[in-house]
């Protein structure tokens, strides 16, 4: 899974994560706990297939590699 982070700016926390090759800043909340929960939610929305099993990944890769 791609990595993200929580950053404090002033009195607010922000979620920073990669999305389509760019760094995206999103509102996190008033506490670090809120921001970490939102970061997890954002990461699942942005990268839904990151929990693929290797078997499924290998089958998809081999299927796409065939001519």
Coordinates of C-alpha atoms in Angstrom, one line a residue:
X1 CA 0.0 0.0 0.0
X2 CA 1.1 3.5 -0.7
X3 CA 2.2 5.5 2.3
X4 CA 0.7 8.7 3.7
X5 CA 1.4 10.9 6.7
X6 CA -0.3 13.2 9.1
X7 CA 1.0 16.8 9.3
X8 CA 0.2 19.5 11.9
X9 CA -0.2 23.0 10.4
X10 CA -1.2 25.6 12.9
X11 CA -3.9 24.1 15.1
X12 CA -5.2 21.6 12.5
X13 CA -3.9 18.3 11.2
X14 CA -3.8 17.4 7.5
X15 CA -3.5 14.1 5.7
X16 CA -0.8 14.0 3.0
X17 CA -0.8 11.1 0.6
X18 CA 0.2 10.2 -2.9
X19 CA -2.5 10.1 -5.6
X20 CA -1.9 9.6 -9.3
X21 CA 1.7 10.6 -9.0
X22 CA 1.1 13.8 -7.0
X23 CA 1.1 14.7 -3.4
X24 CA -2.4 15.5 -2.1
X25 CA -3.2 17.4 1.1
X26 CA -6.6 16.8 2.7
X27 CA -8.3 18.0 5.9
X28 CA -7.6 15.7 8.8
X29 CA -9.3 17.2 11.8
X30 CA -8.7 18.8 15.1
X31 CA -6.8 15.9 16.7
X32 CA -4.2 13.5 15.5
X33 CA -6.5 10.5 16.1
X34 CA -9.1 12.0 13.7
X35 CA -6.5 12.7 11.1
X36 CA -5.1 9.2 11.3
X37 CA -8.6 7.7 10.9
X38 CA -9.3 9.9 7.9
X39 CA -5.9 9.1 6.4
X40 CA -6.8 5.4 6.5
X41 CA -10.1 6.1 4.9
X42 CA -8.5 8.2 2.1
X43 CA -5.9 5.5 1.4
X44 CA -8.5 2.8 1.1
X45 CA -10.5 5.1 -1.3
X46 CA -7.4 6.0 -3.4
X47 CA -5.9 2.5 -3.5
X48 CA -8.7 -0.1 -3.3
X49 CA -6.8 -3.0 -4.9
X50 CA -3.7 -2.9 -2.7
X51 CA -5.0 -5.9 -0.7
X52 CA -4.7 -8.3 -3.6
X53 CA -3.3 -11.7 -2.9
X54 CA -0.1 -12.6 -4.7
X55 CA -1.9 -15.4 -6.6
X56 CA -4.4 -13.0 -8.1
X57 CA -1.7 -10.5 -8.9
X58 CA 0.4 -13.1 -10.7
X59 CA -2.6 -14.4 -12.7
X60 CA -3.4 -10.8 -13.8
X61 CA 0.2 -10.1 -14.6
X62 CA 0.7 -13.2 -16.7
X63 CA -2.6 -12.7 -18.5
X64 CA -1.6 -9.1 -19.5
X65 CA 1.9 -10.3 -20.5
X66 CA 0.7 -12.8 -23.0
X67 CA 0.6 -11.7 -26.7

